[in-house]
Coordinates of C-alpha atoms in Angstrom, one line a residue:
Chain A
G22 CA -0.1 0.3 -0.2
E23 CA 1.3 3.6 0.1
S24 CA 3.7 4.5 2.5
V25 CA 4.0 8.0 1.6
G26 CA 1.6 10.5 4.2
L27 CA 0.1 7.9 6.8
H28 CA 0.6 10.5 9.6
L29 CA -0.7 13.2 7.7
P30 CA -3.5 15.8 8.6
T31 CA -6.8 15.1 7.2
L32 CA -9.7 17.3 6.1
S33 CA -12.8 15.6 5.3
V34 CA -15.4 17.6 3.3
Q35 CA -18.7 16.7 1.7
E36 CA -18.8 16.4 -1.6
G37 CA -20.2 19.8 -3.3
D38 CA -18.3 22.2 -0.2
N39 CA -16.0 24.3 -0.9
S40 CA -12.2 23.4 0.6
I41 CA -9.5 25.6 2.0
I42 CA -6.0 23.9 2.2
N43 CA -4.0 26.1 4.2
C44 CA 0.1 25.9 4.4
A45 CA 2.6 27.6 6.3
Y46 CA 6.0 28.8 5.1
S47 CA 9.8 29.3 5.9
N48 CA 11.7 31.6 4.0
S49 CA 10.2 35.1 4.1
A50 CA 12.5 35.8 1.0
S51 CA 10.7 33.2 -1.0
D52 CA 9.4 34.1 -4.5
Y53 CA 7.4 32.2 -5.7
F54 CA 4.9 29.1 -4.2
I55 CA 3.3 26.4 -5.5
W56 CA 0.1 24.0 -5.1
Y57 CA 0.8 20.5 -6.1
K58 CA -1.6 17.3 -5.7
Q59 CA -0.5 13.9 -5.0
E60 CA -3.1 10.7 -6.0
S61 CA -1.5 7.5 -4.6
G62 CA 1.1 5.8 -5.9
K63 CA 1.2 8.8 -8.5
G64 CA 3.7 11.2 -8.7
P65 CA 3.1 15.5 -7.6
Q66 CA 0.9 17.2 -10.5
F67 CA 1.1 21.0 -10.7
I68 CA -2.0 22.8 -9.5
I69 CA -1.8 26.5 -9.5
D70 CA 1.4 28.3 -8.7
I71 CA 1.7 32.7 -7.4
R72 CA 4.5 34.9 -7.5
S73 CA 5.1 36.4 -4.2
N74 CA 4.2 39.9 -5.3
M75 CA 0.9 38.7 -5.4
D76 CA -1.9 38.4 -3.2
K77 CA -4.2 35.9 -5.0
R78 CA -4.4 33.7 -8.1
Q79 CA -7.6 32.0 -9.5
G80 CA -7.8 29.3 -11.7
Q81 CA -10.1 26.6 -12.5
R82 CA -12.0 25.8 -9.6
V83 CA -8.7 26.9 -7.2
T84 CA -8.0 29.6 -6.0
V85 CA -4.3 30.1 -4.3
L86 CA -4.0 32.9 -1.3
L87 CA -0.5 34.8 0.1
N88 CA -0.2 36.4 3.0
K89 CA 3.4 37.4 2.9
T90 CA 2.3 39.3 7.1
V91 CA 2.5 35.7 8.2
K92 CA 4.0 33.5 5.7
H93 CA 0.8 31.8 5.4
L94 CA -0.7 30.3 1.6
S95 CA -4.1 28.8 1.0
L96 CA -5.3 26.7 -1.5
Q97 CA -9.1 26.9 -1.9
I98 CA -11.1 24.4 -4.4
A99 CA -14.4 24.8 -5.1
A100 CA -17.7 22.9 -5.6
T101 CA -15.1 19.9 -4.6
Q102 CA -15.5 16.7 -6.2
P103 CA -15.1 12.9 -5.7
G104 CA -11.9 13.4 -7.8
D105 CA -10.1 15.8 -5.6
S106 CA -9.5 13.4 -2.9
A107 CA -5.3 13.4 -2.7
V108 CA -2.8 15.0 -0.6
Y109 CA -1.8 18.8 -1.7
F110 CA 1.2 20.1 -0.5
C111 CA 2.5 23.8 -0.5
A112 CA 6.2 23.9 -2.1
E113 CA 8.5 27.9 -1.4
H114 CA 11.1 28.8 -4.2
Y115 CA 13.8 30.5 -2.1
S116 CA 14.7 33.2 -4.1
G117 CA 17.9 33.2 -6.3
T118 CA 18.4 29.6 -6.1
Y119 CA 17.3 25.9 -7.4
K120 CA 15.9 25.2 -3.8
Y121 CA 12.7 24.6 -3.3
I122 CA 11.0 23.4 0.3
F123 CA 7.9 20.9 0.1
G124 CA 6.0 20.7 2.9
T125 CA 4.3 17.4 4.4
G126 CA 0.7 17.7 3.2
T127 CA -3.1 17.5 3.7
R128 CA -4.9 14.8 2.8
L129 CA -8.4 16.0 1.5
K130 CA -11.1 13.3 1.8
V131 CA -14.1 14.0 -0.1
L132 CA -17.3 12.5 1.2
A133 CA -20.3 11.2 -1.0
Chain B
N29 CA 4.0 13.6 -24.5
A30 CA 5.3 11.4 -21.9
G31 CA 7.0 14.2 -19.6
V32 CA 9.0 12.5 -17.3
T33 CA 9.6 8.5 -17.0
Q34 CA 11.3 6.7 -13.9
T35 CA 12.4 3.0 -14.4
P36 CA 12.0 1.0 -12.7
K37 CA 8.6 1.8 -10.5
F38 CA 9.7 -1.2 -8.3
R39 CA 12.6 -2.3 -7.0
V40 CA 13.6 -4.6 -3.6
L41 CA 17.6 -4.7 -3.1
K42 CA 19.8 -6.2 0.0
T43 CA 22.3 -4.4 1.9
G44 CA 25.5 -3.6 0.2
Q45 CA 23.3 -4.2 -3.5
S46 CA 24.0 -1.4 -5.5
M47 CA 21.6 -0.2 -8.3
T48 CA 20.6 3.0 -10.6
L49 CA 17.5 5.2 -11.3
L50 CA 16.6 6.4 -14.5
C51 CA 15.1 9.5 -15.2
A52 CA 14.3 10.5 -18.7
Q53 CA 12.0 13.6 -19.8
D54 CA 10.8 14.7 -23.6
M55 CA 10.8 18.2 -22.8
N56 CA 14.1 19.7 -23.6
H57 CA 14.3 20.9 -20.0
E58 CA 17.5 22.0 -18.6
Y59 CA 16.9 21.5 -15.0
M60 CA 16.7 17.9 -13.6
Y61 CA 16.3 16.9 -9.5
W62 CA 16.1 13.8 -7.6
Y63 CA 14.0 14.3 -4.8
R64 CA 13.5 11.2 -2.2
Q65 CA 9.4 11.2 -0.5
D66 CA 9.3 9.2 3.3
P67 CA 6.3 10.0 5.5
G68 CA 6.0 12.5 7.5
M69 CA 7.9 14.7 5.7
G70 CA 8.1 16.7 2.5
L71 CA 10.0 16.2 -0.7
R72 CA 13.8 16.5 0.0
L73 CA 16.7 17.1 -2.5
I74 CA 19.1 14.6 -3.0
H75 CA 20.7 15.8 -6.7
Y76 CA 20.5 18.4 -8.9
S77 CA 21.3 19.2 -12.9
V78 CA 21.2 22.9 -14.5
G79 CA 22.2 20.8 -16.9
E80 CA 24.5 18.1 -19.7
G81 CA 27.3 17.6 -17.7
T82 CA 26.7 19.1 -14.9
T83 CA 25.4 17.9 -11.3
A84 CA 25.7 19.3 -7.4
K85 CA 24.3 18.2 -4.2
G86 CA 21.2 19.1 -2.6
E87 CA 20.1 18.7 1.0
V88 CA 20.4 14.6 1.3
P89 CA 23.6 13.6 -1.0
D90 CA 24.7 11.4 1.4
G91 CA 24.9 7.8 -0.1
Y92 CA 23.6 9.0 -3.9
N93 CA 25.5 9.3 -6.5
V94 CA 24.0 11.0 -10.2
S95 CA 25.1 11.9 -13.9
R96 CA 23.7 13.7 -16.6
L97 CA 25.7 12.6 -19.4
K98 CA 22.9 14.0 -21.9
K99 CA 20.6 16.5 -21.6
Q100 CA 17.2 14.8 -21.4
N101 CA 18.8 11.8 -19.2
F102 CA 19.1 12.1 -15.0
L103 CA 20.5 9.2 -13.3
L104 CA 20.2 8.1 -9.6
G105 CA 23.0 5.8 -8.0
L106 CA 23.2 3.8 -4.9
E107 CA 26.6 2.1 -4.6
S108 CA 25.6 0.1 -1.5
A109 CA 22.4 0.7 -0.7
A110 CA 21.0 0.7 3.0
P111 CA 18.0 0.4 4.9
S112 CA 17.6 3.9 5.4
Q113 CA 17.3 4.2 1.6
T114 CA 14.2 2.8 1.8
S115 CA 12.1 5.8 0.2
V116 CA 9.6 6.6 -2.8
Y117 CA 12.2 8.3 -5.1
F118 CA 11.1 11.2 -7.6
C119 CA 12.8 12.9 -10.4
A120 CA 12.1 16.2 -11.6
S121 CA 12.9 18.7 -14.3
S122 CA 12.0 22.4 -15.2
Y123 CA 12.3 24.6 -18.3
S124 CA 13.8 27.0 -16.5
I125 CA 13.7 28.6 -12.6
L126 CA 11.9 31.8 -11.6
G127 CA 13.5 34.5 -12.8
Q128 CA 14.8 33.5 -16.6
G129 CA 11.5 33.8 -18.3
G130 CA 9.8 30.9 -16.5
T131 CA 7.4 30.0 -13.9
G132 CA 10.1 27.7 -12.2
E133 CA 7.7 24.5 -12.3
L134 CA 8.7 21.3 -11.2
F135 CA 7.3 18.6 -13.7
F136 CA 7.5 15.3 -11.7
G137 CA 7.6 11.7 -12.9
E138 CA 5.5 8.8 -11.2
G139 CA 7.9 7.6 -8.5
S140 CA 10.2 4.9 -7.9
R141 CA 9.2 2.7 -4.8
L142 CA 12.7 1.2 -3.6
T143 CA 13.0 -1.2 -0.2
V144 CA 16.3 -2.2 0.9
L145 CA 16.2 -4.8 3.4

């Protein structure tokens, strides 16, 4: 079975509700942030990104909010669907480097 | 368009054995990375490459070696496997890094699950 993510925090939402997944990042100088979705047994899949000079960015059913004051990132998923069930994690990019720091992730469970 | 392909997908080794993981990308990306993913931890960078013929150490390079003889391939080697290297390994590539005209987005392979007994 899947060994990655055994001890992850879990968010359970009803199908059709909105989901909010949070992430705290570490480096106030980070200039770029990405949200990834990882389904069981698969590689991380890009969802949405945001640069540090923005506060909000919207995609299809997803919105990322960036609060640099408290170093907080959130991913909002509208009208959550069963196919959204996965582990979601954020990544921050250290300015001027090749380095990305990845969060440990949150498991999203969509209840029918 | 295959994207990033990793082989093998699964492997079981005995302590002390050696093996090589192969990563191939068909997107003409300059930058390639090897990460490991362990329970309760975020992805950690093992080694990376900023172009053909170049490699550099990441956060957790000990016990691993890499080579980038061709732009499209990035090999991760374990010379003498240890149980602590039991993990899921991910290769990633990117067209550029932020500030060089690209988004910096990392494209990941499907992973290689390695168990060392």
